XYZ file of C-alpha atoms in Angstrom:
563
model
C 33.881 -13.402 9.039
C 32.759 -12.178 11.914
C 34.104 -15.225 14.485
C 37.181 -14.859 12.826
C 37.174 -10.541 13.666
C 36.250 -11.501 17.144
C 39.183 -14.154 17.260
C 41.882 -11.371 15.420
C 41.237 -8.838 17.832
C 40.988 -10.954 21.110
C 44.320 -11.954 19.813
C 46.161 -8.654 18.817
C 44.768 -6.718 22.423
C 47.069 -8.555 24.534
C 49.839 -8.478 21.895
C 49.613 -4.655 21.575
C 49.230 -4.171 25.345
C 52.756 -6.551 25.456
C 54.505 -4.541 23.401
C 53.975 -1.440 24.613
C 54.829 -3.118 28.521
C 57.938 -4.379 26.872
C 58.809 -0.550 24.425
C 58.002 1.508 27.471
C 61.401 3.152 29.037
C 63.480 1.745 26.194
C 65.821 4.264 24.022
C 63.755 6.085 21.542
C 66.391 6.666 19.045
C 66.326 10.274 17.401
C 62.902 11.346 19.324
C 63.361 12.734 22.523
C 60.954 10.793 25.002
C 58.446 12.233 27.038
C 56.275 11.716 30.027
C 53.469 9.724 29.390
C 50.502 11.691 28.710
C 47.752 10.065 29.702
C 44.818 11.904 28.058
C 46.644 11.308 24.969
C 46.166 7.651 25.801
C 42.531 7.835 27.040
C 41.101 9.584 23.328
C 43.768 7.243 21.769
C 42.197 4.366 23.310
C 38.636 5.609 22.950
C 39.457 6.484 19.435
C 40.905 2.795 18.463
C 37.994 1.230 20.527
C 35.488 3.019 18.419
C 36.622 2.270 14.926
C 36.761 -1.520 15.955
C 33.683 -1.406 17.237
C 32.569 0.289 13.588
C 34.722 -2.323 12.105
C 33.042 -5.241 13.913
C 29.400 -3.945 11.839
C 31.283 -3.362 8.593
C 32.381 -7.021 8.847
C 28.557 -7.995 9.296
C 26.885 -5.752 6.644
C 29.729 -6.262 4.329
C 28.149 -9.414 2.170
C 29.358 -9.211 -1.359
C 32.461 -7.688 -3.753
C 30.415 -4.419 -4.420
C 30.063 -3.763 -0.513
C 34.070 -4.751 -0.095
C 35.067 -2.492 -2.334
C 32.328 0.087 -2.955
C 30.733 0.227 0.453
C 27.561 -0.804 -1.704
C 27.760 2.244 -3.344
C 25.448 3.837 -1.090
C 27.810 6.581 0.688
C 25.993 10.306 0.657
C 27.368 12.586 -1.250
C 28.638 14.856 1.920
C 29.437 11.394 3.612
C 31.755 11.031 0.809
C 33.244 14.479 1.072
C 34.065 14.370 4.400
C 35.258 10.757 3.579
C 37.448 12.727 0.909
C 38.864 15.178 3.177
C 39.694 12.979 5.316
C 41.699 10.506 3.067
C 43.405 13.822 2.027
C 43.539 15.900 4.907
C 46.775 12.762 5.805
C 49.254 13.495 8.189
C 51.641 15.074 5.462
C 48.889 18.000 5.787
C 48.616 18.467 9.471
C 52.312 17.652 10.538
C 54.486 18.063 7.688
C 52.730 21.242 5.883
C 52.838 22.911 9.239
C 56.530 21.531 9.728
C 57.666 23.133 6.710
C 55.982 26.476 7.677
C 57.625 26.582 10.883
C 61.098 25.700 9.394
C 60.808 27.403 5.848
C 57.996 30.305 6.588
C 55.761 31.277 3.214
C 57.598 28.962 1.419
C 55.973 25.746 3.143
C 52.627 26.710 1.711
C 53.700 25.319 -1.485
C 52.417 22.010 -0.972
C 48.908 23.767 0.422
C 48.598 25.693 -2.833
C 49.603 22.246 -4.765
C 47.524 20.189 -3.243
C 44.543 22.281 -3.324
C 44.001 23.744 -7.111
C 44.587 19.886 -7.976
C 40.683 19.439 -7.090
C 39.368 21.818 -9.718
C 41.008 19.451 -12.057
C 39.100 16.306 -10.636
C 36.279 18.048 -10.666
C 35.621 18.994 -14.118
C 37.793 16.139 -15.946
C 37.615 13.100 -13.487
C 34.711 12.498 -11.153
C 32.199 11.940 -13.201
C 33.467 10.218 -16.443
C 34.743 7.930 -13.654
C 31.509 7.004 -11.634
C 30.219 6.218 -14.786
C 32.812 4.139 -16.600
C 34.159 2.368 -13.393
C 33.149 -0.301 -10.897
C 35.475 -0.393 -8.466
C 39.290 0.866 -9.128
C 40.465 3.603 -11.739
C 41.625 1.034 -14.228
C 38.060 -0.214 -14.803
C 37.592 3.120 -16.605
C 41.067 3.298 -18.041
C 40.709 -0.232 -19.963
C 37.134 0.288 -20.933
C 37.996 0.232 -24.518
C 41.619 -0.582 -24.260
C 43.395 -4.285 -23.440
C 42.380 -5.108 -19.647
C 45.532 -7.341 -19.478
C 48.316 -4.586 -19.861
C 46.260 -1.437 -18.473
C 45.289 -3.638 -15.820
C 48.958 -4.738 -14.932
C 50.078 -0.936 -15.448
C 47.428 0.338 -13.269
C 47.833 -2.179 -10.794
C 51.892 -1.303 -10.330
C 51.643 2.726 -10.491
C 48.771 1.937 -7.806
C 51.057 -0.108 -5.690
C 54.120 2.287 -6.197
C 52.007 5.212 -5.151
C 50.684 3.413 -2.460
C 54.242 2.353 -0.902
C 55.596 6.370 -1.110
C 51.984 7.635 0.346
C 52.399 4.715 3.568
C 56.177 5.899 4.039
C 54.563 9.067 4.831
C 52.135 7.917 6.940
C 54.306 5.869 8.344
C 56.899 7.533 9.451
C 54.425 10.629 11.032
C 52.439 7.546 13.301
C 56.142 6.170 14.356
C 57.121 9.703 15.395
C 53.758 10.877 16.999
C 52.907 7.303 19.265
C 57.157 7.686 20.222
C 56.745 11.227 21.585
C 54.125 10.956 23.047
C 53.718 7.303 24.585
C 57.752 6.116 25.031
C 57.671 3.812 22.936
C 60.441 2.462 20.679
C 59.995 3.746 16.729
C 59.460 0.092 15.122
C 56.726 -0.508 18.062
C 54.934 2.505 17.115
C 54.754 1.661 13.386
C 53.965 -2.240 14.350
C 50.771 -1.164 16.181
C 49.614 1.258 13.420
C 50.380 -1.557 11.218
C 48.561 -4.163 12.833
C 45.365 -1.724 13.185
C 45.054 -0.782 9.683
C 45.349 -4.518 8.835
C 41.980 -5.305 11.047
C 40.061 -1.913 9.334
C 40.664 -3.256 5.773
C 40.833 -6.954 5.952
C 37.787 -7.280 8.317
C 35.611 -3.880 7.387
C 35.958 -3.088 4.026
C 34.817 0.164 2.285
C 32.289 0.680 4.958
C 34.930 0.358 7.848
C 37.485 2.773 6.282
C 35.179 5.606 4.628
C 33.464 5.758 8.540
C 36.901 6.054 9.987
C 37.684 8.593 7.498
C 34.552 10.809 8.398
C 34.746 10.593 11.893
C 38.658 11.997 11.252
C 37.882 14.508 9.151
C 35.435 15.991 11.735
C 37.753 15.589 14.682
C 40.950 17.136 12.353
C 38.774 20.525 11.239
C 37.613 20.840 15.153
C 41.346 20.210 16.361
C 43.034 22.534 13.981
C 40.143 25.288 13.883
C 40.587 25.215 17.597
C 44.514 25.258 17.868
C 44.614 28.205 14.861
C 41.851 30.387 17.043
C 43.679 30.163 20.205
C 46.806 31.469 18.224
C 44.461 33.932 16.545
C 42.694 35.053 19.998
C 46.413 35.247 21.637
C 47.665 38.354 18.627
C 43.499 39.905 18.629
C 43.356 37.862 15.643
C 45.627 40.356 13.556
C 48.073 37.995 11.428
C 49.884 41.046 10.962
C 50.929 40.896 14.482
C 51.643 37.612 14.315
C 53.747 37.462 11.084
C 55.326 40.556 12.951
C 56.588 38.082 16.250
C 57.440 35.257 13.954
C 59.860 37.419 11.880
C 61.771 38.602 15.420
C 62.056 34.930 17.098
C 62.855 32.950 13.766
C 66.244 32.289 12.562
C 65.588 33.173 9.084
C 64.224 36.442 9.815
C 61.975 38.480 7.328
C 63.306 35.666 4.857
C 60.307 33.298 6.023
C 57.972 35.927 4.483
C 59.429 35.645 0.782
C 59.571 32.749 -1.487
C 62.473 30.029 -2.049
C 62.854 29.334 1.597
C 62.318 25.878 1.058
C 62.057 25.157 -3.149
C 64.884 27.090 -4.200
C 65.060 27.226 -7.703
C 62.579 27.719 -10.090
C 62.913 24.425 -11.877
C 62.008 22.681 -8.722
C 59.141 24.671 -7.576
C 57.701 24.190 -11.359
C 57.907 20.692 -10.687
C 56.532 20.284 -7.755
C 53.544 22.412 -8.233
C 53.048 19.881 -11.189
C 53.512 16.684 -9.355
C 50.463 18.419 -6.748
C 48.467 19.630 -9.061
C 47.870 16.282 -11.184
C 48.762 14.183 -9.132
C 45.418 14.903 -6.906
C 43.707 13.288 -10.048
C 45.789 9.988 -9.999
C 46.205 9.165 -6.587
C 43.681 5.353 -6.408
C 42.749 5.860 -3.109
C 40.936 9.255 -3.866
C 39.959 7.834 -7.196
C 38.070 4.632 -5.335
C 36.187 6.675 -3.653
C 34.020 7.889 -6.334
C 32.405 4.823 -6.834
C 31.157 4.278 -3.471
C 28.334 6.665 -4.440
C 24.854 6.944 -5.835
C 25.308 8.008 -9.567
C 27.714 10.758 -11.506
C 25.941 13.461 -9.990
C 26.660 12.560 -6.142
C 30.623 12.417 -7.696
C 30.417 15.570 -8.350
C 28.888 16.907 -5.216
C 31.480 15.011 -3.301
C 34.113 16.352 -5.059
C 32.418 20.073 -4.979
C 31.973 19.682 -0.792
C 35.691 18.304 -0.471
C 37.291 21.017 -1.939
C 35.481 23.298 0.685
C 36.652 21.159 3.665
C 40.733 21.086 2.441
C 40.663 24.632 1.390
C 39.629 25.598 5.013
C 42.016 23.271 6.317
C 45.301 24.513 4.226
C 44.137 27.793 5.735
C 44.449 26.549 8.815
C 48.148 25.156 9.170
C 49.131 28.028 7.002
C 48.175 29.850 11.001
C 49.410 26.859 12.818
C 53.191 26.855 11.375
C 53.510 30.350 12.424
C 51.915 30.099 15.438
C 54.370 27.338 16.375
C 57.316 29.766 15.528
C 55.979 32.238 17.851
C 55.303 29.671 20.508
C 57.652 27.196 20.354
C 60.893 29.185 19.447
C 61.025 30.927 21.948
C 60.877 28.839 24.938
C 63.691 26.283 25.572
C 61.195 23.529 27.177
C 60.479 22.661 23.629
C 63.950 22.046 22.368
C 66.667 19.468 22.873
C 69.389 21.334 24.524
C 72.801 21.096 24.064
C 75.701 21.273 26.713
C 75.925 24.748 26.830
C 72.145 24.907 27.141
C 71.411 26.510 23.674
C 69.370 25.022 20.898
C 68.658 24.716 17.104
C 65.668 26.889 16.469
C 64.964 24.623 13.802
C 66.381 21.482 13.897
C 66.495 20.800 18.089
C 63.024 20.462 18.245
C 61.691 17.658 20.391
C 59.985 14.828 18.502
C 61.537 16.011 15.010
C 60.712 18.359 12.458
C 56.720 16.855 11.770
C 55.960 17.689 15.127
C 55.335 21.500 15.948
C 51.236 21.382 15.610
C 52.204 18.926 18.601
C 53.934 21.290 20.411
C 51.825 23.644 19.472
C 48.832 22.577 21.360
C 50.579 21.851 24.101
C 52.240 25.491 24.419
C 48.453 26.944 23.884
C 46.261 24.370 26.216
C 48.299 22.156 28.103
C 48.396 18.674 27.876
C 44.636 18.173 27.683
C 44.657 19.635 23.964
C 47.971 17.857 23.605
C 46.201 14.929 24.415
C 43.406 15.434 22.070
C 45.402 16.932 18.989
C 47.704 14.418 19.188
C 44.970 11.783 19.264
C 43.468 13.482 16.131
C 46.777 13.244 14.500
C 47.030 9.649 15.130
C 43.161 9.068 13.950
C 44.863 10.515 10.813
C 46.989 8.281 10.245
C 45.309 5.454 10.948
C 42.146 6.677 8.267
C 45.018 7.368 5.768
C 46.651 4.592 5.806
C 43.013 2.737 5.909
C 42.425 4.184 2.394
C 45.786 3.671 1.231
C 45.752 -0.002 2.090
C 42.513 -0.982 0.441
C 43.194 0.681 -2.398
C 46.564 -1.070 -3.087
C 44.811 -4.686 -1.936
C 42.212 -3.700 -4.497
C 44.548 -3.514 -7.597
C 46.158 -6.679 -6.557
C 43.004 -8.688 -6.131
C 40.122 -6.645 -8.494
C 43.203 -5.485 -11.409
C 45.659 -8.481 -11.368
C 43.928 -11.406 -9.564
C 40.367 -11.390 -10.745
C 41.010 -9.556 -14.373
C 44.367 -10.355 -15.473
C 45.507 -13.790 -13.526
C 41.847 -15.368 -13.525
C 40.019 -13.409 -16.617
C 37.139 -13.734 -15.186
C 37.221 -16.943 -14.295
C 36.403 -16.531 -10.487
C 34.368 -15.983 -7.683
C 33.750 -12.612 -5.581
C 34.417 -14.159 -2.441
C 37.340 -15.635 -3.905
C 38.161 -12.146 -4.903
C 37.319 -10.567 -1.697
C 39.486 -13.051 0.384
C 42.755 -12.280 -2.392
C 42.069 -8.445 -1.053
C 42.294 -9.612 2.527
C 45.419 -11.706 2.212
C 46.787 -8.823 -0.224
C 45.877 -6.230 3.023
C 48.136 -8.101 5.237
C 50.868 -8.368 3.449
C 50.762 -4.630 2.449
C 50.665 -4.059 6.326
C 53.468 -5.663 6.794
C 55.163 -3.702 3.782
C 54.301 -0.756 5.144
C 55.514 -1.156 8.713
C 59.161 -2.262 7.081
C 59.051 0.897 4.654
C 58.028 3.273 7.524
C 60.998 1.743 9.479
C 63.673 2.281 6.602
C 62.492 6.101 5.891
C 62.415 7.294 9.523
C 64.031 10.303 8.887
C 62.237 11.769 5.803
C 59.542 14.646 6.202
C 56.432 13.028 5.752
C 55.658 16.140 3.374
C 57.965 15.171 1.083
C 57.649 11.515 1.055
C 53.736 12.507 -0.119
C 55.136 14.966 -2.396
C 57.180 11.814 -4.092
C 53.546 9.425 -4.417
C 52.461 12.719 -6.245
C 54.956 12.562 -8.738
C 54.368 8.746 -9.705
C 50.623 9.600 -9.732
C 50.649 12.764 -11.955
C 53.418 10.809 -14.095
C 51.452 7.103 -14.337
C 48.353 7.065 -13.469
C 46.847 10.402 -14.828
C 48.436 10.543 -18.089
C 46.909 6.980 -18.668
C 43.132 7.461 -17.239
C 43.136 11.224 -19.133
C 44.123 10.220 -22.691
C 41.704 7.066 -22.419
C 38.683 8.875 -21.853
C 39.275 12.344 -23.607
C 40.942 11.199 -26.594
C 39.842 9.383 -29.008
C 43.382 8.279 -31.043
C 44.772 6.357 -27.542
C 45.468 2.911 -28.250
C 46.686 0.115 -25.712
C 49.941 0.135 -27.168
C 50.092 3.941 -26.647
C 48.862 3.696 -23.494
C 50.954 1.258 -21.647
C 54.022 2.261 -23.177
C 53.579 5.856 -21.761
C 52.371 4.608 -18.747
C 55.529 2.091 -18.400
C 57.605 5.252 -19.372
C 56.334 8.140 -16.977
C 56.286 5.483 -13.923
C 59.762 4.616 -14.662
C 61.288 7.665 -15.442
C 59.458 8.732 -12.183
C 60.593 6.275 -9.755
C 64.119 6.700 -11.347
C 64.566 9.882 -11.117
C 63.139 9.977 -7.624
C 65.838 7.508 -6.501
C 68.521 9.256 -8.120
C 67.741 12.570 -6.386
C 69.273 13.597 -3.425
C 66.415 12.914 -0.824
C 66.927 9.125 -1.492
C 70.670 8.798 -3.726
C 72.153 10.741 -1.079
C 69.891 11.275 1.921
C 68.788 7.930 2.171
C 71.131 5.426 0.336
C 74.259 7.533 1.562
C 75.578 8.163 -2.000
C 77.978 11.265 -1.205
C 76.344 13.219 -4.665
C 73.203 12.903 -6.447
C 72.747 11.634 -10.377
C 69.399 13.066 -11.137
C 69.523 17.393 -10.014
C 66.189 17.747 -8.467
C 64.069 16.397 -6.051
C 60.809 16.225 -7.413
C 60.823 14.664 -10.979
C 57.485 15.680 -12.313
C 58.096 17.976 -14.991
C 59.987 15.920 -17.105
C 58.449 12.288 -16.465
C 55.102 14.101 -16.739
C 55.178 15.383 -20.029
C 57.124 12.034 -21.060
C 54.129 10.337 -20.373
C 51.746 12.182 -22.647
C 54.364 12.320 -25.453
C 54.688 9.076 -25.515
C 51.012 7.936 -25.264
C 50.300 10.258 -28.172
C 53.458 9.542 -30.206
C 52.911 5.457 -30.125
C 49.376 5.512 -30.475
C 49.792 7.721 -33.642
C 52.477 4.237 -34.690
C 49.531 1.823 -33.930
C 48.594 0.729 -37.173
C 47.111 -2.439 -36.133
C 43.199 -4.054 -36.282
C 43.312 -3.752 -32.568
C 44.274 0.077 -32.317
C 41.362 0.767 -35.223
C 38.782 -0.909 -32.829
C 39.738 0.963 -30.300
C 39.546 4.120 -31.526
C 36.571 3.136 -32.982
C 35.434 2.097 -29.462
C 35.621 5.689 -28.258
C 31.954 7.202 -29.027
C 30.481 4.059 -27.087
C 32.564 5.514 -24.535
C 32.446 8.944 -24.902
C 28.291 8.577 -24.249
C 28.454 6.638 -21.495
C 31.344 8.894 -19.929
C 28.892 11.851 -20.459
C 25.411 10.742 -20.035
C 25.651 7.447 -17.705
C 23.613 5.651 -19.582
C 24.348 1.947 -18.480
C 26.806 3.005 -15.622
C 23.379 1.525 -13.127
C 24.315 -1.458 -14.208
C 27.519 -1.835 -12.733
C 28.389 -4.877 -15.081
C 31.916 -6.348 -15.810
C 33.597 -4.958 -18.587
């Protein structure tokens, strides 16, 4: 493994350092080039040289399944938090939240407020039932006592269907950032984040991708506590005065302080707050992470520290959108500008709407703190789309391969090389997704993997280990249902029927599908387990106080044993 780490990267260096020789200069499409900032590239080369380097000893400590996908389960419980924080801190937080405040004002906060009271829920109903049910994905606990061939196959998809709306995201904010910033043509940019995140997870593991999560999540709460002081110190740190200037330079005017700037009808701000708030408990790349620790307790700690970390940070862009509207709108330099030399406040901006923390920085410390926020941004990304990319090789190897394809029947490093092959090929999936949905908001594209998760995967893992009537039948018919209904109804919306696919009206009303594939879900788990009349179902059900104690107590959860 590690000869063939040394070969991989001796290889990609000079094919990254071509094509950025060849993308420099060229035409960078809807993102207004800039000049190369070159302490942007020194932390962004530091930063990249770094994780390889923590890559390279992943690849050598890394000797079995358990350390693959668990890191060995020996993570610390604030290790793991920060490691949580930063898998969810993802560049839909830092560029698209803060987009959205500097384009829709109060409104943008939605997705802060979403994403945040979603942890209480893992807290008290997820963490620890699944440290001590699972091994190594979410659908070891959801087919403890159910059929591991369907939930498996279920799990497996809503994981991989989550996975390809959460990379869009990512996607598309890495394209945007490394084309600003560097001059580089849009499908470079995404081919170089591809390539890295390929090396993290294919080479490192668990223990490669929760250390470049950590070291992100401390360089993201330094960046952005630093960029929201310096707007802070600028107004005497009175957000009165500030709300005060961003009300007289913005567009909107004192509409940015009320609600429905962005979500405009109550239907659609229900349903979004929905998809946010459970989908937080469904999403398999938070979910994995709670098995990379100790015991149940250390789950709950992690969980406990995390929420501290994002709450501070939501606070944060919530001051860093409006500081950008006081900054940035203003002054022309920041702005694409039209023949007559006036601008969009809004929708001129240089770089696209992701990319006023950017600015930002740049309009508050020059282009040394550009330099470094952008190169946070990008570590981001990259730790993001780290977590993403194992977790979606995991369900194809651990939940199809090695449980459903194999039963058994196989070896771990058999396994563990299925999850490498798996990693490349979602790295290559990604980079072509990221391409196709250039122009979404990243925000929204996260707000979409929400949906799936709070309509698939939660419904499923909640009924199986809080209620005792859930069959299999129940289960994956629900589970079929809510992703469906999910991923239809997403596709039928405007943001991809007619926004995307260039439909000139929409079939489905609203964007954000949640509150009616959602409660689909549950009603149908509960209505067809209720129909299960067969031995199977009985045993089941009957299966549930074995369950139930484990869930609760952890007795046998050391083990770590096959189910």
């Amino acid at each position: 493994m590690t000869r063939a780490f040394k070969t991989f990267v001796a290889a990609a260096i000079p094919v990254l350092a071509a094509t950025s020789a060849v993308a420099a200069g060229l035409d960078s499409g809807p993102v207004q080039q800039q000049p190369l900032n070159f302490a942007a590239i020194a932390i962004f080369v530091g930063f990249v040289l770094l994780t390889l380097g923590i890559t390279y000893w992943a690849a050598r400590t890394t000797h079995s399944a358990r350390d693959f996908y668990a890191a060995g389960g020996g993570i610390t419980p604030l290790q793991n938090a920060l490691a949580i924080a930063g898998d969810f801190m993802s560049a839909a937080s830092f560029l698209g939240i803060s987009g959205l405040v500097f384009s829709s004002g109060f409104d943008g906060l939605i997705y802060s407020i979403g994403f945040l009271v979603g942890w209480p829920i893992v807290l008290f109903l997820i963490a620890e039932r699944l440290r001590n049910l699972g091994r190594y994905t979410f659908a070891d606990v959801a087919s403890f006592r159910l059929a591991p061939g369907p939930i498996r196959s279920l799990s497996a998809v809503g994981t991989l269907v989550v996975v390809a709306f959460y990379l869009i995201a990512q996607m598309v904010g890495a394209g945007q950032l490394i084309q600003l910033l560097f001059g580089l043509d849009y499908l470079h940019a995404v081919v170089i984040v591809g390539v890295l995140m390929i090396v993290y997870v294919a080479f490192g593991g668990m223990k490669a991708t929760t250390w470049v999560q950590l070291i992100k999540a401390c360089l993201l709460l330094v960046g952005a506590t630093l960029l929201a002081l310096s707007v802070l110190w600028h107004y005497g740190f009175s957000p009165n005065a500030m709300f005060a200037d961003a009300i007289a330079v913005h567009p909107k005017g004192a509409a940015i302080m009320a609600p429905g700037g962005f979500v405009k009808d109550q239907v659609s701000t229900v349903s979004l707050g929905l998809a946010l708030m459970f989908g937080t408990a469904g999403l398999p790349h938070i979910l994995m992470r709670f098995f990379t620790v100790r015991d149940a307790k250390a789950a709950r700690k992690s969980v406990f520290y995390a929420t501290g970390f994002i709450a501070y940070f939501y606070l944060l862009t919530f001051v860093i959108g409006f500081g950008a509207i006081t900054y940035l709108m203003p002054n022309a330099n920041f702005f694409k500008l039209g023949a007559d030399g006036h601008y969009d406040k809004i929708k001129d901006l240089i770089g696209g709407a992701n990319m006023p923390a950017i600015h930002l920085s740049n309009a508050v410390g020059g282009s040394l703190f550009l330099g470094f926020i952008s190169a946070v941004a990008f570590a981001t990304i990259l730790a993001v789309v780290a977590g993403l990319t194992l977790s979606g090789a995991s369900a194809i190897s651990h939940d199809l391969y090695a449980s459903v394809i194999a039963r058994g029947r196989t070896t771990e490093g058999r396994e563990v090389r299925i999850s490498k092959i798996a990693a490349v090929v979602i790295g290559f999936v990604a980079i072509y997704l990221g391409y196709v949905f250039q122009k979404q908001n990243v925000a929204f594209m996260v707000g979409l993997a929400f949906a799936v998760a709070a309509s698939c995967n939660f419904p499923v893992l909640l009924m199986s280990i809080m209620w005792r009537g859930t069959t299999t039948v129940g289960a994956f018919v629900g589970g079929v249902v809510g992703l469906v209904s999910a991923v239809g109804m997403v596709v039928l919306s405007k943001a991809v029927w007619v926004t995307t696919f260039g439909h000139p009206a929409a079939i489905f009303p609203y964007d954000n599908p949640a509150l009616f594939s959602m409660p689909l879900a549950f009603l149908c788990i509960w209505v067809f387990s209720k129909l299960d009349t067969s031995r199977r179902g009985d045993a089941e059900r009957a299966a549930f106080d074995a369950q139930f104690v484990r869930s609760e107590t952890g007795i046998g959860a050391s083990v770590m044993g096959a189910h």
